[in-house]
XYZ file of N, CA, C and O in Angstrom:
668
model
N 0.966 -1.225 -0.036
C -0.015 0.059 0.061
C 0.955 1.252 0.006
O 2.122 1.176 0.070
N 0.158 2.322 -0.237
C 0.890 3.634 -0.351
C 0.013 4.659 -0.479
O -1.123 4.550 -0.845
N 0.531 6.054 -0.197
C -0.198 7.189 -0.505
C 0.581 8.261 -1.411
O 1.824 8.328 -1.033
N -0.113 8.877 -2.368
C 0.769 9.781 -3.116
C -0.027 11.138 -3.060
O -1.216 11.209 -3.184
N 0.627 12.139 -2.885
C 0.144 13.460 -2.918
C 0.808 14.139 -4.286
O 1.925 14.270 -4.314
N 0.072 14.589 -5.295
C 0.581 15.086 -6.407
C 0.210 16.556 -6.546
O -0.844 16.873 -6.108
N 1.118 17.149 -7.243
C 0.695 18.660 -7.610
C 1.350 18.944 -8.982
O 1.890 18.312 -9.613
N 0.805 20.013 -9.430
C 1.037 20.547 -10.819
C 2.422 20.993 -10.715
O 3.069 21.504 -9.732
N 3.167 20.632 -12.001
C 4.609 21.219 -12.022
C 5.063 22.503 -11.989
O 6.082 22.835 -11.717
N 3.956 23.407 -12.122
C 4.297 24.869 -11.993
C 4.181 25.391 -10.614
O 4.514 26.580 -10.402
N 3.814 24.622 -9.740
C 3.826 25.010 -8.122
C 5.262 24.888 -7.518
O 5.949 23.920 -7.847
N 5.542 25.751 -6.702
C 6.737 25.757 -6.031
C 6.635 24.856 -4.791
O 5.856 25.300 -3.731
N 7.319 23.740 -4.495
C 7.240 22.925 -3.357
C 8.596 22.528 -2.931
O 9.531 22.363 -3.876
N 8.745 22.435 -1.576
C 10.055 21.912 -0.982
C 9.834 21.030 0.200
O 8.826 21.102 0.821
N 10.738 20.026 0.175
C 10.461 19.006 1.368
C 10.610 19.707 2.701
O 11.225 20.663 2.897
N 9.829 19.092 3.664
C 9.886 19.426 4.943
C 10.396 18.379 5.957
O 10.321 17.017 5.294
N 10.832 18.350 7.179
C 11.189 17.408 7.969
C 10.127 16.388 8.128
O 8.848 16.647 8.139
N 10.550 15.065 8.245
C 9.395 14.067 8.405
C 8.625 14.187 9.704
O 9.150 14.886 10.725
N 7.427 13.895 9.605
C 6.373 14.070 10.656
C 6.378 12.751 11.533
O 6.517 12.794 12.739
N 6.146 11.599 11.012
C 5.933 10.435 11.619
C 6.488 9.261 10.808
O 5.798 9.014 9.757
N 7.576 8.777 11.010
C 8.223 7.807 9.889
C 7.312 6.659 9.465
O 6.695 6.102 10.314
N 7.203 6.578 8.106
C 6.536 5.417 7.636
C 5.020 5.689 7.489
O 4.140 4.994 6.982
N 4.604 7.035 8.165
C 3.168 7.220 8.262
C 2.647 8.525 7.763
O 1.575 8.843 7.272
N 3.546 9.671 7.895
C 3.357 10.999 7.536
C 4.570 11.822 7.133
O 5.427 11.708 7.874
N 4.545 12.202 5.809
C 5.596 13.081 5.286
C 5.014 14.330 4.842
O 3.746 14.382 4.506
N 5.821 15.358 4.746
C 5.250 16.782 4.376
C 6.237 17.258 3.325
O 7.419 17.122 3.087
N 5.545 18.322 2.763
C 6.220 19.319 1.786
C 5.573 20.736 2.007
O 4.468 20.799 2.537
N 6.389 21.649 1.785
C 5.958 22.956 1.992
C 5.457 23.481 0.559
O 6.313 23.425 -0.506
N 4.202 23.871 0.398
C 3.725 24.557 -0.925
C 3.871 26.029 -0.741
O 3.217 26.589 0.095
N 4.706 26.752 -1.726
C 4.910 28.185 -1.641
C 3.957 28.753 -2.260
O 3.772 28.621 -3.596
N 2.954 29.660 -1.784
C 2.061 30.419 -2.416
C 2.200 31.704 -2.236
O 2.642 32.375 -1.266
N 1.638 32.571 -3.289
C 1.479 33.867 -3.062
C 0.489 34.448 -2.198
O 0.559 35.432 -1.580
N -0.565 33.770 -2.283
C -1.875 34.124 -1.600
C -1.792 33.964 -0.049
O -2.313 34.913 0.724
N -1.305 32.904 0.564
C -1.232 32.699 1.774
C -0.042 32.070 2.354
O -0.116 31.344 3.404
N 1.196 32.383 1.711
C 2.311 31.894 2.257
C 2.538 30.377 2.165
O 1.924 29.788 1.334
N 3.419 29.948 2.974
C 3.680 28.439 2.831
C 2.509 27.654 3.471
O 2.038 27.997 4.488
N 2.227 26.589 2.915
C 1.194 25.643 3.311
C 1.854 24.351 3.457
O 2.378 23.874 2.634
N 1.732 23.590 4.509
C 2.198 22.362 5.000
C 1.215 21.372 4.184
O 0.076 21.355 4.546
N 1.743 20.506 3.306
C 0.938 19.533 2.591
C 1.467 18.246 3.170
O 2.843 17.774 2.951
N 0.538 17.461 3.792
C 1.027 16.008 4.246
C 0.467 15.032 3.645
O -0.876 15.059 3.255
N 1.155 13.950 3.361
C 0.605 12.546 2.882
C 0.617 11.698 4.174
O 1.402 11.477 4.913
N -0.620 11.220 4.476
C -0.875 10.639 5.859
C -1.330 9.047 5.414
O -2.221 8.856 4.591
N -0.716 8.116 6.077
C -1.229 6.754 6.028
C -1.447 6.161 7.374
O -0.487 5.923 8.099
N -2.727 6.131 7.767
C -3.117 5.728 9.178
C -2.923 4.226 9.286
O -2.759 3.442 8.517
N -2.947 3.875 10.663
C -2.559 2.524 11.158
C -3.951 1.642 10.781
O -5.072 1.948 11.293
N -3.720 0.712 9.740
C -4.778 -0.202 9.431
C -5.424 -1.042 10.676
O -4.372 -1.726 11.394
N -6.436 -1.077 11.032
C -7.121 -1.799 12.022
C -6.828 -1.467 13.527
O -7.173 -1.878 14.445
N -6.170 -0.161 13.453
C -5.809 0.369 14.872
C -6.847 1.184 15.431
O -6.829 1.490 16.664
N -8.003 1.568 14.691
C -8.985 2.304 15.458
C -8.456 3.747 15.858
O -7.387 4.082 15.587
N -9.171 4.387 16.664
C -8.976 5.575 17.194
C -7.606 5.520 18.041
O -6.841 6.227 18.031
N -7.567 4.532 19.106
C -6.396 4.335 19.935
C -5.250 4.026 19.211
O -4.048 4.432 19.621
N -5.354 3.218 18.186
C -4.098 2.965 17.361
C -3.603 4.055 16.567
O -2.417 3.986 16.353
N -4.385 4.895 16.246
C -3.925 6.076 15.462
C -3.625 7.301 16.367
O -3.171 8.469 15.916
N -3.887 7.243 17.693
C -3.713 8.621 18.386
C -2.020 9.075 18.476
O -1.947 10.194 18.304
N -1.202 8.081 18.573
C 0.100 8.410 18.380
C 0.553 9.276 17.073
O 1.320 10.209 17.159
N 0.077 8.772 15.962
C 0.279 9.540 14.670
C -0.406 10.784 14.685
O 0.299 11.720 14.450
N -1.596 11.029 15.236
C -2.251 12.164 15.218
C -1.649 13.200 16.285
O -1.668 14.533 15.887
N -1.066 12.669 17.357
C -0.367 13.412 18.322
C 1.007 14.062 17.639
O 1.053 15.203 17.859
N 1.513 13.303 16.987
C 2.718 13.752 16.270
C 2.319 14.829 15.138
O 3.199 15.818 14.971
N 1.330 14.437 14.361
C 0.890 15.588 13.437
C 0.420 16.900 13.915
O 0.830 17.817 13.694
N -0.244 16.620 15.187
C -0.745 17.859 15.884
C 0.530 18.703 16.416
O 0.545 19.918 16.264
N 1.532 18.057 17.022
C 2.845 18.713 17.590
C 3.351 19.297 16.334
O 3.942 20.656 16.517
N 3.696 18.642 15.385
C 4.549 19.291 14.027
C 3.743 20.387 13.621
O 4.421 21.475 13.277
N 2.339 20.356 13.377
C 1.536 21.400 12.968
C 1.904 22.722 13.777
O 1.863 23.876 13.268
N 1.636 22.527 15.077
C 1.906 23.727 15.993
C 3.345 24.162 15.889
O 3.416 25.447 16.018
N 4.348 23.282 15.822
C 5.668 23.860 15.506
C 5.799 24.699 14.459
O 6.428 25.784 14.252
N 5.397 24.211 13.245
C 5.426 24.894 11.978
C 4.562 26.175 11.830
O 4.970 27.166 11.271
N 3.458 26.204 12.590
C 2.573 27.263 12.583
C 2.040 27.719 11.135
O 1.961 28.976 10.877
N 1.887 26.711 10.312
C 1.465 27.065 8.922
C 0.117 26.390 8.617
O -0.128 25.497 9.215
N -0.626 27.014 7.698
C -1.861 26.293 7.388
C -1.498 25.029 6.725
O -0.424 24.788 6.342
N -2.379 24.020 6.681
C -2.110 22.689 6.004
C -3.181 22.110 5.307
O -4.319 22.472 5.450
N -2.749 20.982 4.543
C -3.640 20.142 3.787
C -3.265 18.828 4.141
O -2.039 18.486 3.940
N -3.859 17.886 4.702
C -3.619 16.689 4.961
C -4.312 15.750 3.930
O -5.545 15.938 3.722
N -3.692 14.785 3.368
C -4.375 13.869 2.462
C -4.045 12.543 2.555
O -2.730 12.347 2.851
N -4.896 11.550 2.327
C -4.284 10.207 2.388
C -5.358 9.096 2.837
O -6.478 9.419 2.742
N -4.858 7.998 3.120
C -5.516 6.798 3.694
C -5.422 6.739 4.989
O -4.463 6.331 5.749
N -6.524 7.595 5.736
C -6.422 7.574 7.239
C -6.723 6.317 8.013
O -6.513 6.111 9.219
N -7.388 5.298 7.188
C -7.731 4.051 8.020
C -8.652 4.433 9.149
O -8.785 3.698 10.149
N -9.397 5.495 9.025
C -10.411 6.018 10.046
C -11.496 6.695 9.193
O -11.218 7.142 8.016
N -12.680 6.594 9.634
C -13.791 7.273 8.935
C -13.698 8.921 9.028
O -12.823 9.298 9.951
N -14.276 9.600 8.250
C -14.326 11.057 8.411
C -14.634 11.486 9.685
O -14.149 12.413 10.187
N -15.734 10.883 10.447
C -16.198 11.121 11.602
C -15.177 10.963 12.675
O -15.012 11.796 13.646
N -14.378 9.848 12.697
C -13.283 9.554 13.535
C -12.304 10.637 13.553
O -11.636 11.120 14.511
N -11.988 10.893 12.394
C -10.832 11.924 12.249
C -11.327 13.348 12.736
O -10.486 14.027 13.445
N -12.617 13.591 12.445
C -13.050 14.862 12.931
C -13.177 14.834 14.615
O -12.814 15.819 15.095
N -13.351 13.644 15.141
C -13.228 13.556 16.561
C -11.878 13.855 17.185
O -11.606 14.593 18.114
N -10.871 13.220 16.388
C -9.414 13.574 16.744
C -8.968 15.044 16.621
O -8.208 15.575 17.315
N -9.450 15.537 15.525
C -9.160 16.953 15.326
C -9.735 17.775 16.539
O -8.835 18.713 17.039
N -10.788 17.521 16.848
C -11.478 18.306 18.209
C -10.700 17.893 19.380
O -10.387 18.861 20.048
N -10.424 16.629 19.501
C -9.749 16.254 20.731
C -8.391 16.969 21.007
O -7.871 17.328 21.957
N -7.563 17.070 19.759
C -6.324 17.494 19.824
C -6.153 19.044 19.501
O -5.044 19.463 19.474
N -7.316 19.812 19.188
C -7.290 21.078 19.051
C -6.565 21.386 17.564
O -6.135 22.585 17.366
N -6.688 20.608 16.609
C -6.180 20.796 15.309
C -7.260 21.662 14.450
O -8.389 21.239 14.440
N -6.861 22.806 14.020
C -7.815 23.740 13.380
C -8.212 23.317 11.902
O -7.910 24.093 10.934
N -8.624 22.060 11.781
C -8.935 21.536 10.300
C -10.281 21.104 10.255
O -11.158 20.949 11.041
N -10.732 20.923 8.966
C -12.044 20.568 8.521
C -11.973 19.274 7.697
O -11.241 19.457 6.678
N -12.606 18.372 7.833
C -12.492 17.222 7.130
C -13.396 17.562 5.821
O -14.440 17.863 5.817
N -12.750 17.220 4.713
C -13.364 17.241 3.323
C -13.421 16.020 2.706
O -12.246 15.427 2.311
N -14.439 15.390 2.478
C -14.739 14.128 2.033
C -15.650 14.028 0.818
O -16.520 14.732 0.732
N -15.603 12.712 0.062
C -16.461 12.484 -1.035
C -17.959 12.100 -0.454
O -18.852 12.410 -1.231
N -17.947 11.705 0.713
C -19.217 11.043 1.273
C -19.629 9.755 0.297
O -20.775 9.549 0.431
N -18.674 9.154 -0.055
C -18.859 7.942 -0.666
C -17.840 6.887 -0.296
O -16.612 7.375 -0.065
N -17.961 5.678 -0.523
C -16.833 4.741 -0.140
C -15.670 4.800 -1.094
O -15.707 5.282 -2.261
N -14.585 4.877 -0.455
C -13.135 4.854 -1.127
C -12.478 3.732 -1.057
O -11.391 3.497 -1.618
N -12.870 2.840 -0.051
C -12.235 1.489 0.187
C -13.319 0.477 -0.186
O -14.471 0.490 0.380
N -12.824 -0.451 -1.105
C -13.755 -1.680 -1.421
C -13.303 -2.950 -0.959
O -13.102 -3.758 -1.751
N -13.309 -3.100 0.324
C -12.830 -4.291 1.027
C -14.001 -5.068 1.176
O -15.216 -5.016 0.678
N -13.892 -6.027 2.226
C -15.113 -6.764 2.727
C -16.277 -5.900 2.973
O -17.530 -6.297 2.762
N -15.920 -4.750 3.646
C -17.081 -3.849 3.840
C -16.699 -2.422 3.225
O -15.593 -1.970 3.620
N -17.452 -1.968 2.347
C -17.082 -0.587 1.714
C -17.120 0.442 2.601
O -18.018 0.468 3.610
N -15.968 1.300 2.653
C -15.936 2.437 3.825
C -15.304 3.557 3.202
O -14.584 3.375 2.030
N -15.401 4.838 3.722
C -14.643 5.952 3.355
C -13.343 6.138 4.143
O -13.702 6.420 5.335
N -12.123 5.824 3.801
C -11.083 6.089 4.346
C -9.987 7.153 3.913
O -8.976 7.484 4.591
N -10.399 7.372 2.576
C -9.413 8.280 1.875
C -10.094 9.475 1.612
O -11.137 9.787 1.112
N -9.462 10.678 2.062
C -10.124 11.995 2.023
C -9.047 13.151 2.481
O -7.998 12.728 2.508
N -9.384 14.303 2.730
C -8.666 15.434 3.130
C -8.806 16.030 4.460
O -10.090 15.993 4.802
N -7.995 16.613 5.018
C -8.338 17.736 6.109
C -7.478 19.033 5.792
O -6.437 18.973 5.379
N -8.273 20.028 5.707
C -7.833 21.204 5.416
C -7.956 22.371 6.456
O -8.996 22.416 7.191
N -6.832 23.059 6.630
C -6.836 24.004 7.738
C -7.931 25.284 7.412
O -8.090 25.567 6.231
N -8.414 25.600 8.494
C -9.709 26.518 8.358
C -9.219 27.857 7.608
O -10.181 28.330 7.037
N -7.976 28.222 7.812
C -7.699 29.467 7.144
C -7.637 29.527 5.702
O -7.865 30.570 4.973
N -7.456 28.155 5.091
C -7.337 28.121 3.718
C -8.585 27.327 3.001
O -8.450 26.854 1.864
N -9.511 26.994 3.819
C -10.626 26.325 3.522
C -11.253 26.820 2.334
O -11.844 26.106 1.414
N -11.346 28.067 2.225
C -12.144 28.758 1.023
C -11.371 28.650 -0.202
O -12.118 28.672 -1.234
N -10.204 28.098 -0.162
C -9.425 27.868 -1.431
C -9.791 26.482 -1.925
O -9.236 25.961 -3.077
N -10.466 25.633 -1.222
C -10.936 24.324 -1.564
C -11.865 24.456 -2.631
O -13.125 24.375 -2.314
N -11.409 24.607 -3.990
C -12.217 24.961 -5.113
C -13.010 23.783 -5.418
O -14.280 23.900 -5.862
N -12.722 22.579 -5.359
C -13.330 21.488 -5.453
C -13.255 20.463 -4.427
O -12.133 20.146 -3.908
N -14.422 20.156 -3.686
C -14.415 19.337 -2.550
C -13.745 17.870 -3.019
O -13.876 17.401 -4.162
N -13.377 17.013 -1.989
C -12.864 15.740 -2.245
C -13.848 14.903 -3.229
O -15.058 15.103 -3.216
N -13.384 14.297 -4.274
C -14.137 13.640 -5.162
C -13.642 12.209 -5.449
O -12.599 11.991 -5.662
N -14.584 11.268 -5.458
C -14.023 9.809 -5.754
C -13.945 9.685 -7.176
O -14.932 9.869 -8.019
N -12.826 9.386 -7.738
C -12.512 9.113 -9.094
C -12.780 7.643 -9.495
O -11.867 6.896 -9.516
N -13.959 7.298 -9.707
C -14.292 5.839 -9.712
C -13.684 5.128 -10.969
O -13.537 4.023 -10.942
N -13.421 6.087 -12.079
C -12.666 5.379 -13.085
C -11.126 5.025 -12.937
O -10.618 4.479 -13.825
N -10.739 5.466 -11.645
C -9.319 5.189 -11.382
C -9.300 4.208 -10.164
O -8.842 4.867 -9.207
N -9.576 2.882 -10.134
C -9.539 2.186 -9.057
C -8.115 1.759 -8.640
O -7.261 1.477 -9.569
N -7.624 1.980 -7.290
C -6.331 1.503 -7.102
C -6.635 0.347 -5.920
O -6.671 0.787 -4.779
N -6.821 -0.726 -6.465
C -7.348 -1.880 -5.639
C -6.734 -2.030 -4.257
O -5.526 -1.860 -4.177
N -7.451 -2.030 -3.278
C -8.969 -1.955 -3.026
C -9.364 -0.536 -2.774
O -10.544 -0.264 -2.416
N -8.705 0.581 -3.064
C -8.936 1.938 -2.820
C -9.373 2.631 -4.082
O -8.901 2.265 -5.153
N -9.960 3.877 -3.985
C -10.307 4.514 -5.159
C -9.599 5.997 -4.832
O -9.456 6.371 -3.575
N -9.016 6.639 -5.916
C -8.423 7.885 -5.782
C -9.353 8.889 -5.295
O -10.609 8.935 -5.728
N -8.891 9.851 -4.676
C -9.516 10.952 -4.253
C -8.796 12.296 -4.786
O -7.484 12.317 -4.935
N -9.459 13.358 -4.931
C -8.833 14.605 -5.413
C -9.420 15.870 -4.863
O -10.632 15.839 -4.555
N -8.488 16.728 -4.548
C -8.847 17.911 -3.892
C -8.340 19.092 -4.742
O -6.992 18.891 -4.849
N -9.032 20.076 -5.289
C -8.396 21.052 -6.012
C -8.269 22.410 -5.122
O -9.393 22.691 -4.659
N -7.197 22.924 -5.098
C -7.084 24.188 -4.404
C -6.998 25.160 -5.452
O -6.009 25.157 -6.279
N -7.612 26.213 -5.213
C -7.666 27.500 -6.011
C -6.951 28.659 -5.462
O -7.702 29.456 -4.769
N -5.936 28.728 -5.451
C -5.165 29.994 -4.789
C -5.486 31.252 -5.368
O -5.845 32.344 -4.516
N -5.871 31.327 -6.567
C -6.251 32.647 -7.136
C -7.708 33.004 -6.646
O -8.084 34.100 -7.151
N -8.494 32.194 -6.011
C -9.865 32.608 -5.666
C -9.989 33.793 -4.791
O -11.047 34.457 -4.847
N -8.921 34.104 -4.076
C -8.979 35.088 -3.167
C -9.733 34.753 -1.905
O -10.003 35.554 -1.118
N -10.277 33.569 -1.840
C -11.113 33.212 -0.903
C -10.483 32.954 0.555
O -10.925 32.910 1.446
N -9.100 33.013 0.476
C -8.315 32.772 1.576
C -7.646 34.011 2.146
O -6.870 34.016 2.942
N -8.032 35.171 1.454
C -7.341 36.433 1.777
C -7.578 36.682 3.379
O -8.759 36.630 3.872
N -6.581 36.974 4.080
C -6.900 37.516 5.359
C -6.489 38.907 5.303
O -5.552 39.503 4.970
N -7.478 39.822 5.969
C -7.406 41.262 6.095
C -6.218 41.580 6.935
O -5.869 41.092 7.846
N -5.384 42.499 6.356
C -4.198 42.857 7.062
C -4.291 44.429 7.316
O -4.565 45.117 6.314
N -4.010 44.902 8.395
C -4.069 46.274 8.612
C -2.707 46.897 8.116
O -1.656 46.461 8.313
N -3.000 48.022 7.430
C -1.601 48.642 6.980
C -1.322 49.860 7.989
O -2.291 50.738 8.278
N -0.219 49.935 8.430
C 0.154 50.854 9.452
C 0.328 52.057 8.822
O 0.971 52.271 7.822
N -0.404 53.119 9.179
C -0.225 54.435 8.653
C 1.192 55.029 8.711
O 1.862 54.836 9.688
N 1.643 55.839 7.668
C 2.931 56.518 7.711
C 2.879 57.685 8.683
O 1.789 58.472 8.666
N 3.975 57.899 9.446
C 3.981 59.149 10.312
C 3.798 60.284 9.533
O 4.398 60.322 8.207
N 3.384 61.372 9.907
C 3.212 62.753 9.141
C 4.719 63.266 9.040
O 5.426 63.013 9.834
N 4.822 63.857 7.875
C 6.133 64.606 7.520
C 6.584 65.605 8.646
O 5.711 66.134 9.177
């Protein structure tokens, strides 16, 4: 198994320090609109449930707090969107789950395990919510896609401009 996060070749991206060996890696996406964004590829512990995935999520939470950047997490979380939502709340991670609302894992029981978590500061740039690309099965998973529209202006943060002192 594995997880891939792909981006357009015209995007400026650089590697970041590992988050959790074998489970979460990151890159910095350099944007004009909202600065650097941490993009993480996450592979949750299969069969671990909430308890088995807490160490991974604690490491993600710590690293996101250290970096202090908005983020996009994508991957095979091996948890439902609701379970990930509960971990976000429990750990105080300022993210929102964006999922297709359809099964992405076609095992013995179909379930949704592949989706995204987007930092609330850049949530408005999620031009297209997660979608299941049914024509691209990666057995037993389905590919998901999240399109971020930096040019939308939806992520602009109002900034106070300090007045110049009078001459």
